[in-house]
Structures are given as C-alpha cells and as structure tokens.
Amino acid sequence: MGAAVMIGVRTLPDAETGDVDPLGAVVALTALAVGLWAGYLSLRTLRWQETNVTDAAARLVLAVRKAERDARWQLLGGYDRTINVDFEFRPALSHNARFAAPAGNLEQVVGYYKAIRPGRMVITGAPGAGKTVLAVELILGLLETRTAEDPVPVRLSASSWNASRPVEAWLVEHLVEAYRLPLATAEALVTARMVLPVIDGLDEMDPDPQPGYDSRTAQALRALNTYQTDRIKADLVLTCRSGQYQALEAIRVWAEDAAQVQIRPVSPGHATQFIYRRVSDPSRWQKVLDTITSDPGGALAEGLSTPWRLTLAVTVYEHRDPRTGAYLRNPEDLIDRARHTAAAVRDHLLGLFIPAVTEIHQPRDGSAYDPEQVRAWLTVMASYLNDNATKSRTLGGRPLSGTDIVLHELWPVAGVHRPRALSVGFVAIVWLIATPLLLIQVPIGFSPRQLLGAGVPTALVLIVTWRTWATVWPQPTRADLGQLRTPTGRRRLTAGLAVGLVLGLVFGLVFGLVFGVGFGVVGGLAVWLTIGAAFGLMAGLLLGLMVLGEAGITDPRQIVRSDLVFGLGIGIAFGLPAGLPTWLAGGRTFALVLGPAVGLMIWLAIGPAGVRYIGLLLCTRKFTARWLPWRLGAFLDWCYMAGLVRKAGIAYQFRHRELQDYLHSTKPSGRHAAAPRPQRNRSVPDPRQDGRSTAGTKGE
C-alpha cells in the first residue's frame, strides 16, 4: 500500500486535472497493493494445503497402480501371465541387508523384500532376464498389501538422473512431471520418506560395460548410499545388469545394506510351461521344446533362456493371417537358426519382431504403417540414443540420455543449432512482416508517444530473441483446465480474476496518462478487461497447479500439447489488449498488425519447449538425413500400443535394450534409407507353404 501511495504522489502531480481523476488513480493504486498482498497471502496458504502426506500418498497409489498395471500388460506382450523366474541371493563383501533368504522366485518377491532389513534390494540378471518385470511385480504386490504408513513404490528411469543432484530433488521432480503432483505435495512426500524409489536400469547410465569409479553409475551408487531415513539407510530397489554390477563391486562400489539377488536363466521346464500357457496350439512348438529339453546347454536353449526372448518368439511365431487364421511362420525355423549361435537366434527374432507387430497392430484411423518405414523411423531414434550413450554426449551441462525419448527434449536429433536457429527464425519472420506494416501507419518522430510505441516492441523482440537462443533446455509450461470443473478451482480462478482486474485498471490509467483521456477511457476499459482476464486466468491456473486435487499420470505427448496451448492462450490474452485499444480508437489497420505480432511474441516467449518441438519436426523431414514422421507423438504412442516401446514416466523407451542395439547395428546405409509413406488398407501377405511370410524374410 505504501508503494502504491508513493507511485501516486510521484506520478499524479505531472498530470493535468482534466486528463485524469487523481482520486480515482490513488484508489486504483491502493486497490492494486491490497490485491497483490491478498494474492501473496493466498499463495502462501495454498502452498501449504494438500500436504497431508497420508492423503497425498493414498492418491498417489491410485496413479502408480494404473501406470504399473499398464506397464506390466505391455511388458508381457499384451498377456497377463508371467514366467515364474527364480533368483538367488548374492552377498557382497560386506554391508549386506539382514534376513535375506538364499533364494526366491517371482511369486515370492513381495514376501522376500518385506523380510529384509533395511528394505534395500538390488535386482540383477542377464540382458532380458526379466529385471523390470520382477520390479513391476514387486511394485504391484507392495501396493496390494500396503498400509497407510507404508511408502508408495514409484519406478524411475536411472538414465534420467544426474547423480550430482540430490536424490530427494530428483524424486520430487519426477513426482511433479510424471504424476502431476503439486510441488509442495511432492516435497512433503519425499521428506517424510513416503516414496519408495524403484530405480530401473542402473546399467543404462554408462555405455561402458565395465564402469569405473568416476562413472555415472558409481556416482549414483555413492549418492544412494548417503540417502537415509533418520539414522539408517532409506529403502530403495535397484535393477542392473549382472556384468555392470559385478564390475562395480570389483572396484568396491555397491549398494550398501542391500540384498543383491540375481535372476537365473529360464530353465527348459519353465520355458515349456510358459509356451504351453501362451500359445494356441502347443503341438506346433513340440520340436522346439524337445530340443531345448534334450540339449539345455545348446544354442537354442541359450537363445530362449530369457523371458524377453521367449516373448519375442511367441509374438513372432503365433502371428496369424487375419483373414484365414493360418499361421504365417513355423516355430521349427528356430531350430535351423540355432545351428549357428544363440546370437543368431536373437537376431532372427529381432528381425521378425517389427514386421509381426506392425501387421498385428494397425492404427484405428484406417491408415497403415509399412514395417520397413516403422523400422527406419525407429532406427533414427535408436541411433541417436546409442550415439548419446557410446559418446557420453552432453549439451547445456546435461548428459543426453541413451535410453529415454522425451518429446520436448528430443530436438538435438536434428542437430545442436538448427532447431534453436529455427525458433529464432520464427521471431524474425513475425517482425519482418509486422515492422513495414506498422511503419506505414504511423509518422516517424521522437515524441514520447512514438518512442514508447517503438521502444516497447523493439525491447520485446530483443528479449524474446535472446531468450529463445540462449535457453538450451526450455522448461515446458502446463495448464490443467480440468481444475475449473471443481468448486475449489473456480474459487481460485475468481480470486485470480479479482487481482488481475485491478492490474488491468492500473494499466488503463497509465495509457490514459500517456495517450490522453479519450484513449485512456476506451483503451483503459479494454485493457482492464483483457489484461485482467489474462492475469486472472494465469493466476488461477498457476495456483491450481500447486494444489491439484488428484494425482494423475502424465501422457508423454501431453507435455508438448499443454506447453503450446498455454503459450498460445497467454499470447492471445496479451495480443488483444495490445491491439484492441488501437482498434477502438480508430487505428484498425495498425491494430490488426500490432495485436497478432505481440501475441505471437508472447507465445514464442511463453511456450519455448513446444516451439522447439515444432522446430525438430521441421528439421527432420523426408529430405533430411534423419527423417521422422510429422505426427511423431502419435507414431510413438502407436509403437507403445504395438509393444515396440514402453513408457517410463514422461519418456518413451525401446521395449528392450536389445531391440535398440539391434536397430542401431543393422541400420541401412545411405542418406535417404527410409521407406515410402504409410499406405492405406494394405493387405497382409499370404503365407507360404513352409509357414513363413514375405514379411518374415526381411530384416533377418
């Protein structure tokens, strides 16, 4: 209030009595101060609401359960039956968890984990051994038996963690991004240790299969060893490949006070049981089962010794013609492949995987993806991820992920500079068009009005241009309009509107002082309403983000959409008051140029993450070295439904690292190796007499 009075005392003496009402101005400024103070108090109050950790944890349970159920279904290839893999306890040299049993299996994993003290477990195994599936089973089992005092298990991708950051900060960020929790709620849950971190893929933090003492993996383990609850180490679960974990143990780095369990290879008995439960006609698989049973150490048994490979085999060889029901491939082909090596079996299955799932899962809109095109697009992303991993690439102080496909952070696929330069180009195009149109509408001079009219847009352009280029990793904005359907959300919006309208009134008075009474009355009213609504909506949305009623899962595509919509909405809200007063005062041509130009500037400034994503799409067209589909988000979502990728929080990941490595190692040569555009209503190839289709012969 004191600041408002000082502004009035210093400003109003210079105004003439006929131009503005001094008393009204003082009242408006006083109301502004009161409104801002009330808004500040409301913000403090709302920040500490919804921090009851018991209630917040109960809401988080619902979101985590849904996410992990979907993940389990997708990891199992659209089935509900798992392989009951066995695991054995592998003690470290020292600092092991107490009460760890010598062995266990997937069905017993919840009881096994609850028995150890403290609750710290490391799940290791060979590639494809089922580490993630075992972790998901543990999460769902813990949620089913959870009491109000138990922490909520939350799965995170290890590759998304910069180990130089505290564990707590990483957990909070994940809860906010992946589950849409308010910041205050996430901080309260993490501080109270009501979140059990299940960190998946520790081995994916480094490309080296023998990580050293200064590797990201070793740094992460040392950080996790300092993560405590009161006087003991905090509970957690890790997954890591056996080879990498053993290399870390060799340099005396491991998860202290934890029970390391190692998943055993799938036995012929378990493989037979799995095949019988998953296939329609077990007799087609009998020779394969007889071979792995009679020769458990052979290439075929080794090639099918993991749940991932068995799932691949079932997906590929249970593929049927949708018209006739005939099987398109014969499982006995696996025996021929096994005459070479287990790696030949692996590559054979991976080569047939994309054609099989592409034929089985086609988009519902009537279009059709070509298997070779799907493979080409996925190869672009696989090569980008593998380059990040093998070269340890960093950008803007952040290591580029070797596993995570995050849409608003994928722009380096097109190069370090091109998407950023394209964003700057958007700004230049707007003002190259707007500036000549504006100049022909106004006389050139140096009056205060002309200087203000030219200086403000120029400063805005410079600020937006600098911010667009200098911000390497723009943070996406988010607006949850769903909150407006609740009474609390509507009250929040009303409070924001009240504060915003006061701000709008003050802007109107300023216009009146500068441009005269007539312009101030008409323009001030327009600015009051439009700016007031804009600030009110923005305040209501921002307050709502801090106190959401329910936790929810963030769709990886929703982040870009929300960023673009929020930026565009705020741009429109600011473009209207920039052009409407001029329109009402008679300068319609000027208003038609100024309003959209200002709105676009605000949009480019508010929604930089979405704009950067648009730059990525423009830089990865068919004529480029790295062609990606224009509807990249829709394509990745289809890949998720087809089982080619999985979701990990706000990121997509390849279904298995073997698939990512295979695509990278077998990528086609040439600059434009991508296949034709999607076809419509493409027919499925007729099966051959030996049970193999033309689709199956590609990519082997």
XYZ file of C-alpha atoms in Angstrom:
700
model
C 0.000 0.000 0.000
C 2.860 2.353 0.797
C 4.371 1.666 -2.617
C 1.047 2.491 -4.273
C 0.817 5.827 -2.460
C 4.412 6.727 -3.414
C 3.683 5.963 -7.074
C 0.619 8.169 -6.932
C 2.461 11.038 -5.231
C 5.344 10.966 -7.715
C 3.221 10.486 -10.854
C -0.010 12.398 -10.457
C 1.384 15.941 -9.921
C 2.589 15.909 -13.537
C -0.891 15.098 -14.862
C -3.392 17.796 -15.674
C -6.711 17.822 -13.828
C -8.728 17.422 -16.967
C -6.795 14.409 -18.148
C -7.211 12.026 -15.224
C -9.008 11.755 -11.911
C -6.272 11.853 -9.227
C -8.517 10.427 -6.520
C -9.528 7.527 -8.753
C -5.923 6.828 -9.583
C -4.911 6.723 -5.898
C -7.828 4.425 -5.137
C -6.822 2.155 -8.014
C -3.200 2.012 -6.914
C -4.242 1.317 -3.330
C -6.518 -1.450 -4.540
C -3.594 -2.819 -6.537
C -1.425 -3.018 -3.430
C -4.204 -4.647 -1.417
C -4.902 -7.102 -4.229
C -1.252 -8.059 -4.565
C -0.925 -8.549 -0.806
C -4.085 -10.658 -0.720
C -2.775 -12.707 -3.621
C 0.502 -13.249 -1.811
C -1.264 -14.438 1.332
C -3.488 -16.735 -0.737
C -0.440 -18.169 -2.448
C 1.214 -18.937 0.889
C -1.952 -20.541 2.193
C -2.481 -22.659 -0.902
C 1.140 -23.760 -0.952
C 0.763 -25.497 2.379
C -2.575 -27.059 1.613
C -2.799 -30.666 0.482
C 0.453 -31.567 2.249
C -1.136 -34.211 4.433
C 1.217 -36.995 3.416
C -1.220 -39.778 4.296
C -3.931 -38.438 1.997
C -1.439 -37.470 -0.711
C 0.134 -40.935 -0.615
C -3.283 -42.573 -0.942
C -3.987 -40.551 -4.087
C -0.539 -41.313 -5.482
C -1.193 -45.043 -5.002
C -4.079 -44.917 -7.475
C -1.956 -43.258 -10.159
C 1.036 -45.578 -9.641
C -1.144 -48.681 -9.683
C -2.686 -47.708 -13.010
C 0.690 -46.861 -14.545
C 2.321 -50.111 -13.438
C -0.627 -52.283 -14.445
C -0.416 -50.820 -17.929
C 3.368 -51.307 -17.927
C 3.022 -54.938 -16.855
C 0.497 -55.674 -19.596
C 2.727 -54.071 -22.187
C 5.937 -55.741 -20.961
C 4.239 -59.136 -21.138
C 3.242 -58.541 -24.738
C -0.450 -57.989 -24.057
C -0.859 -61.024 -21.803
C -1.360 -61.411 -18.080
C 0.851 -64.446 -17.467
C 4.467 -64.203 -16.418
C 7.322 -66.658 -16.182
C 7.955 -67.529 -12.554
C 11.682 -66.779 -12.754
C 13.961 -67.890 -9.915
C 16.577 -65.700 -8.246
C 19.335 -66.274 -5.729
C 20.936 -64.084 -3.096
C 24.449 -62.879 -3.996
C 26.101 -61.382 -0.898
C 28.532 -58.504 -1.238
C 31.864 -58.416 0.607
C 30.212 -56.510 3.447
C 27.259 -54.291 4.356
C 24.550 -56.694 3.286
C 20.895 -56.437 4.264
C 19.828 -58.721 7.088
C 17.391 -61.623 6.835
C 17.884 -62.190 3.100
C 16.861 -65.747 2.150
C 19.236 -67.763 -0.081
C 16.731 -67.928 -2.967
C 13.275 -66.922 -4.121
C 11.133 -66.511 -7.196
C 8.810 -64.011 -8.835
C 5.739 -65.213 -6.985
C 7.534 -64.822 -3.643
C 9.243 -61.487 -4.322
C 6.949 -59.366 -2.139
C 7.461 -61.545 0.929
C 11.192 -61.772 0.194
C 11.502 -57.986 0.068
C 9.429 -57.370 3.202
C 11.646 -59.728 5.201
C 14.961 -57.941 4.571
C 16.177 -55.091 6.789
C 16.570 -52.407 5.719
C 14.277 -52.593 2.699
C 17.030 -52.199 0.105
C 17.231 -54.686 -2.772
C 19.255 -54.840 -5.990
C 17.800 -56.980 -8.794
C 20.456 -58.171 -11.236
C 20.464 -60.519 -14.185
C 21.469 -61.002 -17.809
C 20.015 -58.809 -20.576
C 16.353 -59.733 -20.983
C 16.321 -61.786 -17.777
C 13.155 -60.038 -16.564
C 14.551 -57.460 -14.135
C 11.968 -54.808 -14.964
C 9.110 -57.313 -14.888
C 10.259 -58.514 -11.461
C 10.430 -54.903 -10.253
C 6.915 -54.195 -11.576
C 5.591 -57.343 -9.876
C 7.167 -56.142 -6.635
C 5.576 -52.680 -7.005
C 2.096 -54.067 -7.660
C 2.440 -56.588 -4.837
C 3.516 -53.894 -2.373
C 0.591 -51.701 -3.412
C -1.859 -54.571 -2.887
C -0.645 -55.158 0.677
C 0.144 -51.535 1.561
C -0.983 -49.929 4.825
C -1.389 -46.183 5.391
C 2.072 -45.956 6.963
C 3.925 -47.729 4.144
C 5.738 -45.755 1.430
C 4.449 -45.756 -2.133
C 6.778 -47.563 -4.580
C 7.479 -45.340 -7.592
C 9.518 -46.536 -10.585
C 12.072 -44.184 -12.119
C 14.452 -44.500 -15.059
C 18.046 -44.328 -13.803
C 19.244 -42.740 -17.045
C 17.173 -39.614 -16.309
C 19.154 -38.866 -13.154
C 22.117 -36.554 -12.991
C 23.791 -38.105 -9.965
C 25.320 -34.772 -8.968
C 21.818 -33.722 -7.897
C 20.448 -34.917 -4.552
C 18.251 -37.988 -4.615
C 15.430 -36.037 -2.973
C 15.414 -33.341 -5.675
C 15.249 -35.990 -8.408
C 12.330 -37.764 -6.719
C 10.416 -34.502 -6.318
C 10.965 -33.579 -9.958
C 9.751 -36.997 -11.096
C 6.582 -36.816 -8.995
C 5.759 -33.385 -10.386
C 6.480 -34.271 -14.023
C 5.259 -37.850 -14.244
C 2.332 -37.795 -11.792
C 1.295 -34.113 -11.890
C 1.734 -33.688 -8.146
C 1.928 -30.140 -6.778
C 5.449 -29.176 -5.805
C 4.598 -28.758 -2.114
C 2.904 -32.175 -2.010
C 5.829 -33.901 -3.723
C 8.317 -32.297 -1.350
C 6.252 -33.342 1.667
C 6.044 -36.958 0.493
C 9.763 -37.223 -0.216
C 10.759 -35.525 3.035
C 8.544 -37.900 5.008
C 10.090 -40.859 3.132
C 6.655 -41.876 1.886
C 8.105 -42.655 -1.544
C 9.996 -45.896 -2.174
C 12.225 -45.266 -5.216
C 12.384 -48.230 -7.601
C 15.268 -47.202 -9.854
C 15.209 -49.171 -13.089
C 18.176 -49.621 -15.436
C 21.191 -48.578 -13.384
C 23.391 -50.145 -16.068
C 21.977 -47.720 -18.670
C 23.671 -44.720 -17.093
C 27.008 -45.578 -18.745
C 27.878 -47.090 -22.121
C 30.927 -48.882 -20.752
C 30.141 -52.467 -19.644
C 32.972 -52.029 -17.123
C 32.056 -48.711 -15.434
C 34.875 -47.108 -13.474
C 34.983 -45.326 -10.159
C 34.216 -41.941 -11.768
C 31.347 -43.281 -13.910
C 27.775 -42.007 -13.555
C 26.734 -45.414 -12.231
C 29.325 -45.341 -9.465
C 28.395 -41.762 -8.578
C 24.757 -42.798 -8.375
C 25.514 -45.692 -6.030
C 27.588 -43.463 -3.771
C 24.748 -40.935 -3.673
C 22.218 -43.653 -2.880
C 24.446 -44.898 -0.057
C 24.028 -41.498 1.600
C 20.240 -41.491 1.144
C 18.955 -42.059 4.661
C 15.868 -42.193 6.859
C 16.744 -40.890 10.286
C 19.751 -42.981 11.394
C 19.563 -45.801 8.837
C 19.744 -46.006 5.064
C 16.471 -45.347 3.288
C 14.595 -48.112 1.498
C 15.046 -48.480 -2.253
C 15.053 -51.001 -5.094
C 17.535 -51.048 -7.995
C 17.773 -53.056 -11.219
C 21.065 -53.542 -13.034
C 22.703 -55.997 -15.397
C 24.875 -58.514 -13.594
C 28.029 -57.720 -15.566
C 27.991 -53.998 -14.771
C 27.173 -54.570 -11.118
C 29.970 -57.099 -10.729
C 32.381 -54.617 -12.335
C 31.352 -52.015 -9.767
C 31.787 -54.493 -6.935
C 35.299 -55.196 -8.218
C 36.215 -51.534 -7.561
C 34.450 -51.713 -4.182
C 31.325 -49.764 -5.084
C 27.929 -51.318 -4.406
C 24.586 -50.565 -2.788
C 25.321 -50.835 0.907
C 22.961 -52.520 3.364
C 21.127 -54.074 0.419
C 20.287 -57.604 -0.662
C 21.519 -58.312 -4.184
C 19.509 -61.011 -5.945
C 20.411 -62.415 -9.348
C 17.785 -63.817 -11.712
C 18.651 -67.240 -13.054
C 18.267 -68.178 -16.735
C 14.889 -69.633 -17.648
C 15.051 -73.400 -17.284
C 13.684 -75.693 -20.022
C 10.882 -76.617 -17.639
C 9.826 -73.015 -17.100
C 10.137 -72.306 -20.824
C 7.903 -75.283 -21.624
C 5.367 -74.171 -19.041
C 5.368 -70.642 -20.478
C 4.901 -71.840 -24.071
C 2.013 -74.106 -23.106
C 0.257 -71.247 -21.302
C 0.783 -68.673 -24.040
C 0.250 -70.397 -27.396
C -2.925 -71.643 -29.061
C -1.522 -74.900 -30.476
C 1.359 -76.302 -28.360
C 1.898 -79.158 -30.833
C 3.457 -76.672 -33.298
C 6.159 -75.980 -30.691
C 6.856 -79.550 -29.651
C 10.101 -79.975 -31.632
C 11.406 -76.690 -30.237
C 10.568 -77.767 -26.688
C 12.106 -81.192 -27.220
C 15.304 -79.574 -28.493
C 15.809 -77.246 -25.526
C 14.925 -80.044 -23.096
C 17.332 -82.571 -24.615
C 20.131 -80.021 -25.024
C 19.766 -77.436 -22.187
C 23.232 -76.052 -22.906
C 22.738 -75.708 -26.653
C 22.376 -72.597 -28.777
C 18.577 -72.799 -28.948
C 18.156 -73.228 -25.189
C 20.577 -70.367 -24.578
C 18.870 -68.197 -27.195
C 15.498 -68.726 -25.472
C 16.778 -68.567 -21.900
C 15.246 -65.191 -21.017
C 11.604 -64.079 -20.718
C 12.229 -61.364 -23.306
C 13.409 -63.827 -25.971
C 10.552 -66.220 -25.221
C 8.074 -63.355 -25.547
C 9.666 -62.419 -28.872
C 9.378 -65.990 -30.114
C 5.709 -66.266 -29.158
C 4.881 -62.888 -30.743
C 6.634 -63.754 -33.997
C 5.502 -67.353 -34.437
C 1.938 -67.006 -33.156
C 1.259 -64.328 -35.799
C -1.719 -65.401 -37.937
C -3.327 -64.233 -41.150
C -6.336 -62.105 -40.093
C -8.443 -63.434 -42.989
C -7.748 -67.171 -42.936
C -6.296 -67.716 -39.462
C -3.303 -69.554 -40.934
C -0.018 -69.239 -39.060
C 2.443 -67.147 -41.045
C 5.612 -68.668 -39.610
C 6.736 -72.055 -38.366
C 8.481 -72.306 -34.937
C 10.694 -75.084 -36.287
C 12.632 -72.381 -38.152
C 14.208 -71.615 -34.770
C 15.934 -74.996 -34.813
C 17.614 -74.132 -38.108
C 18.790 -70.799 -36.720
C 20.134 -72.486 -33.611
C 22.594 -74.482 -35.710
C 24.754 -71.371 -35.597
C 24.777 -69.492 -32.275
C 22.442 -68.125 -29.627
C 23.119 -64.681 -31.100
C 21.736 -65.903 -34.431
C 18.521 -66.903 -32.670
C 18.347 -63.464 -31.050
C 18.916 -61.558 -34.304
C 16.463 -63.761 -36.162
C 13.701 -62.965 -33.657
C 14.515 -59.262 -33.539
C 14.465 -59.061 -37.332
C 10.955 -60.536 -37.462
C 9.579 -58.628 -34.481
C 8.745 -55.306 -36.166
C 7.060 -56.898 -39.231
C 4.975 -59.116 -36.960
C 3.712 -56.430 -34.588
C 3.149 -53.984 -37.454
C 0.829 -56.478 -39.133
C -0.950 -57.305 -35.880
C -1.408 -53.743 -34.609
C -2.516 -51.248 -37.239
C -3.808 -47.728 -36.441
C -7.539 -47.448 -35.909
C -7.946 -44.473 -38.255
C -7.770 -46.659 -41.374
C -4.158 -45.824 -42.238
C -1.410 -48.423 -42.208
C 2.266 -48.321 -41.351
C 4.741 -50.131 -43.547
C 7.102 -52.374 -41.499
C 10.193 -51.053 -43.235
C 9.101 -47.484 -42.592
C 8.473 -48.226 -38.927
C 11.908 -49.763 -38.720
C 13.513 -46.758 -40.454
C 11.930 -44.244 -38.083
C 12.801 -46.293 -35.002
C 16.339 -46.712 -36.309
C 16.763 -42.920 -36.393
C 15.893 -42.717 -32.708
C 17.876 -45.835 -31.786
C 20.998 -44.451 -33.479
C 20.568 -41.100 -31.727
C 20.246 -42.786 -28.318
C 23.193 -45.103 -28.930
C 25.372 -42.194 -30.052
C 24.490 -40.393 -26.831
C 25.397 -43.452 -24.789
C 28.594 -44.505 -26.542
C 29.980 -40.973 -26.896
C 28.756 -39.713 -23.491
C 27.327 -36.623 -25.179
C 26.339 -33.631 -23.063
C 24.528 -30.424 -24.007
C 24.000 -27.377 -21.839
C 25.578 -29.135 -18.871
C 23.146 -32.056 -19.116
C 24.071 -35.571 -20.292
C 21.968 -36.673 -23.256
C 20.036 -39.818 -22.439
C 20.925 -43.104 -24.078
C 17.508 -44.659 -23.406
C 14.790 -42.011 -22.893
C 12.775 -40.484 -25.750
C 11.258 -37.323 -24.251
C 9.401 -35.378 -26.929
C 10.228 -31.854 -25.759
C 13.880 -32.841 -25.214
C 14.347 -34.774 -28.465
C 15.260 -31.747 -30.591
C 19.065 -32.485 -30.628
C 18.222 -35.319 -33.058
C 18.159 -32.593 -35.733
C 21.415 -31.022 -34.569
C 22.527 -28.727 -31.773
C 21.897 -25.447 -33.608
C 19.249 -25.933 -36.286
C 16.104 -26.241 -34.099
C 17.255 -23.308 -31.961
C 18.025 -21.211 -35.044
C 14.623 -22.083 -36.454
C 12.956 -20.831 -33.259
C 14.832 -17.538 -33.646
C 13.745 -17.507 -37.274
C 10.105 -17.604 -36.154
C 10.683 -14.348 -34.257
C 12.429 -12.751 -37.232
C 9.651 -13.718 -39.641
C 6.985 -12.196 -37.392
C 8.704 -8.826 -37.228
C 9.945 -8.774 -40.818
C 6.274 -8.886 -41.772
C 4.938 -6.670 -38.979
C 7.521 -3.851 -38.981
C 6.909 -2.473 -42.506
C 3.155 -2.642 -41.975
C 3.442 -0.742 -38.696
C 5.811 1.914 -40.050
C 3.481 2.934 -42.853
C 0.710 3.519 -40.323
C 2.499 5.966 -38.029
C 4.663 9.025 -38.607
C 8.329 8.770 -37.688
C 9.402 11.082 -34.876
C 10.817 11.356 -31.375
C 7.805 12.287 -29.286
C 7.257 10.326 -26.044
C 4.344 8.529 -27.644
C 6.400 7.492 -30.678
C 9.387 6.479 -28.581
C 7.159 4.399 -26.342
C 5.406 2.845 -29.310
C 8.692 1.887 -30.966
C 10.742 1.092 -27.895
C 8.423 -1.419 -26.252
C 8.092 -3.728 -29.313
C 11.835 -3.447 -30.021
C 12.710 -4.398 -26.459
C 10.207 -7.261 -26.606
C 11.750 -8.595 -29.821
C 15.289 -8.429 -28.418
C 14.305 -10.134 -25.176
C 12.395 -12.924 -26.912
C 15.185 -13.457 -29.462
C 17.868 -13.676 -26.803
C 15.778 -15.955 -24.596
C 14.886 -18.249 -27.482
C 18.519 -18.794 -28.457
C 20.152 -18.766 -25.018
C 17.754 -21.229 -23.389
C 19.216 -24.613 -24.265
C 16.643 -26.653 -22.360
C 13.366 -24.712 -22.162
C 11.080 -25.851 -19.369
C 7.547 -26.684 -20.535
C 4.581 -24.858 -19.053
C 1.400 -26.609 -18.069
C -2.234 -25.635 -17.683
C -4.766 -28.043 -16.207
C -8.152 -26.705 -17.281
C -9.834 -29.685 -15.658
C -9.482 -27.980 -12.283
C -12.061 -25.384 -13.386
C -14.726 -28.085 -13.110
C -14.253 -28.227 -9.330
C -15.557 -25.671 -6.776
C -12.037 -25.132 -5.431
C -10.703 -24.468 -8.910
C -13.461 -21.961 -9.652
C -12.843 -20.108 -6.377
C -9.166 -19.987 -7.224
C -9.905 -18.596 -10.661
C -12.241 -15.960 -9.194
C -9.539 -14.779 -6.795
C -7.058 -14.574 -9.643
C -9.504 -12.615 -11.764
C -10.019 -10.080 -8.976
C -6.288 -9.445 -8.720
C -5.943 -9.368 -12.491
C -8.711 -6.854 -12.981
C -7.036 -4.483 -10.541
C -3.827 -4.808 -12.513
C -5.743 -4.139 -15.708
C -7.242 -0.975 -14.280
C -3.807 0.359 -13.444
C -2.594 -0.364 -16.985
C -5.586 1.533 -18.297
C -4.734 4.567 -16.161
C -1.170 4.526 -17.453
C -2.444 4.519 -21.047
C -4.695 7.440 -20.171
C -1.810 9.463 -18.723
C 0.337 8.884 -21.804
C -2.169 8.999 -24.660
C -4.919 11.239 -23.303
C -8.290 10.973 -21.613
C -10.309 9.709 -24.557
C -7.859 6.983 -25.449
C -7.387 6.174 -21.761
C -11.099 5.689 -21.106
C -11.752 3.493 -24.137
C -8.402 1.753 -24.169
C -8.237 1.509 -20.392
C -11.544 -0.325 -20.264
C -10.373 -2.763 -22.943
C -7.023 -3.280 -21.229
C -8.747 -3.655 -17.871
C -10.943 -6.485 -19.109
C -8.470 -8.310 -21.342
C -5.386 -7.958 -19.150
C -7.488 -8.639 -16.090
C -8.856 -11.835 -17.602
C -5.404 -12.893 -18.787
C -3.740 -12.336 -15.426
C -6.681 -13.831 -13.622
C -6.690 -16.982 -15.729
C -2.927 -17.324 -15.447
C -3.010 -16.771 -11.676
C -5.850 -19.227 -11.256
C -4.082 -21.865 -13.327
C -0.744 -21.389 -11.592
C -2.344 -21.592 -8.170
C -4.258 -24.643 -9.311
C -1.070 -26.403 -10.385
C 0.229 -26.075 -6.849
C -2.830 -27.653 -5.245
C -4.295 -30.233 -7.591
C -6.909 -32.450 -6.051
C -5.807 -35.726 -7.636
C -2.551 -37.209 -8.784
C -2.575 -38.380 -12.373
C -0.322 -39.924 -14.987
C 1.242 -37.513 -17.450
C 0.983 -38.682 -21.038
C 4.368 -38.062 -22.711
C 2.564 -36.234 -25.551
C 0.545 -34.037 -23.199
C 3.583 -32.015 -22.114
C 4.148 -30.572 -25.593
C 0.438 -30.036 -26.176
C -0.023 -28.239 -22.882
C 3.020 -26.054 -23.446
C 1.773 -24.971 -26.873
C -1.806 -24.397 -25.711
C -0.773 -22.450 -22.627
C 1.643 -20.253 -24.589
C -0.901 -19.658 -27.345
C -3.632 -18.813 -24.833
C -1.475 -16.290 -22.999
C -0.327 -14.866 -26.342
C -3.934 -14.265 -27.370
C -4.727 -12.750 -23.997
C -1.859 -10.259 -24.367
C -2.367 -9.681 -28.070
C -5.927 -8.496 -27.504
C -5.065 -5.604 -25.153
C -2.185 -4.649 -27.446
C -4.462 -4.267 -30.461
C -7.961 -3.661 -29.093
C -7.417 -0.119 -27.695
C -5.949 0.992 -31.018
C -8.861 -0.594 -32.858
C -11.390 1.205 -30.689
C -9.515 4.476 -31.143
C -9.804 4.181 -34.935
C -6.444 2.694 -35.983
C -7.814 -0.599 -37.222
C -5.041 -1.483 -39.664
C -2.418 -0.735 -37.025
C -4.343 -2.857 -34.505
C -4.665 -5.788 -36.895
C -0.864 -5.873 -37.196
C 0.185 -4.972 -33.656
C -2.176 -7.349 -31.825
C -1.182 -10.564 -33.615
C 2.515 -9.569 -33.587
C 2.537 -9.044 -29.827
C 0.510 -12.210 -29.310
C 2.966 -14.268 -31.347
C 5.873 -12.765 -29.444
C 4.332 -13.736 -26.125
C 3.549 -17.205 -27.452
C 7.154 -17.681 -28.584
C 8.352 -16.483 -25.175
C 5.898 -18.473 -23.024
C 5.888 -21.741 -24.996
C 9.549 -22.310 -25.939
C 9.514 -26.072 -25.328
C 6.609 -26.601 -27.723
C 8.146 -24.229 -30.267
C 11.441 -26.140 -30.066
C 9.498 -29.352 -30.739
C 7.974 -27.785 -33.852
C 11.499 -26.862 -34.915
C 12.531 -30.513 -34.518
C 9.695 -31.671 -36.783
C 10.556 -29.098 -39.449
C 14.223 -30.161 -39.365
C 13.506 -33.896 -39.718
C 11.526 -34.053 -42.917
C 11.951 -36.744 -45.557
C 14.680 -34.869 -47.445
C 16.918 -34.760 -44.344
C 19.407 -37.328 -43.092
C 17.166 -38.158 -40.137
C 13.591 -38.414 -41.311
C 10.900 -38.673 -38.630
C 7.114 -38.663 -39.035
C 5.327 -35.341 -38.778
C 2.964 -36.800 -36.154
C 5.848 -38.108 -34.081
C 3.891 -38.269 -30.831
C 1.077 -40.246 -32.438
C 3.609 -42.627 -34.002
C 5.354 -43.282 -30.682
C 2.007 -43.817 -28.992
C 1.156 -46.395 -31.661
C 4.554 -48.014 -31.054
C 3.629 -48.242 -27.383
C 0.293 -49.899 -28.191
C 2.091 -52.295 -30.556
C 4.678 -53.221 -27.929
C 7.722 -51.739 -29.655
C 8.352 -49.126 -26.975
C 7.345 -48.723 -23.363
C 6.587 -45.711 -21.199
C 8.766 -44.656 -18.287
C 7.269 -41.557 -16.679
C 7.248 -38.815 -19.315
C 9.597 -40.750 -21.598
C 9.271 -43.484 -24.174
C 11.893 -46.238 -24.150
C 12.515 -49.122 -26.506
C 10.749 -52.252 -25.334
C 14.139 -53.729 -24.594
C 17.689 -52.501 -24.951
C 18.419 -55.441 -27.277
C 15.908 -54.029 -29.772
C 17.520 -50.581 -29.612
C 21.009 -52.020 -30.093
C 19.858 -54.275 -32.925
C 18.261 -51.405 -34.860
C 21.373 -49.279 -34.455
C 23.757 -52.057 -35.510
C 21.700 -53.048 -38.574
C 20.714 -49.560 -39.742
C 20.599 -49.235 -43.553
C 23.331 -47.306 -45.304
C 22.717 -44.175 -47.327
C 21.350 -40.754 -46.640
C 17.728 -41.466 -47.514
C 17.205 -45.056 -46.448
C 13.678 -44.585 -45.150
C 10.796 -46.466 -46.740
C 7.754 -44.992 -48.526
C 4.959 -43.134 -46.811
C 2.202 -45.011 -44.911
C -0.152 -46.946 -47.130
C -3.878 -47.348 -46.583
C -5.680 -50.662 -46.279
C -2.564 -52.640 -47.164
C -3.266 -56.360 -47.315
C -1.389 -58.923 -45.283
C 0.959 -61.119 -47.347
C -0.292 -64.623 -47.985
C 1.508 -67.321 -46.011
C 3.959 -69.537 -47.796
C 3.770 -73.269 -47.775
C 6.526 -73.551 -45.205
C 4.688 -71.219 -42.840
C 6.805 -68.149 -43.450
C 5.612 -64.868 -44.979
C 7.372 -62.372 -47.172
C 7.325 -60.005 -44.204
C 9.237 -62.544 -42.211
C 12.127 -62.722 -44.648
C 13.016 -59.063 -44.210
C 15.449 -57.864 -41.642
C 16.749 -61.283 -40.673
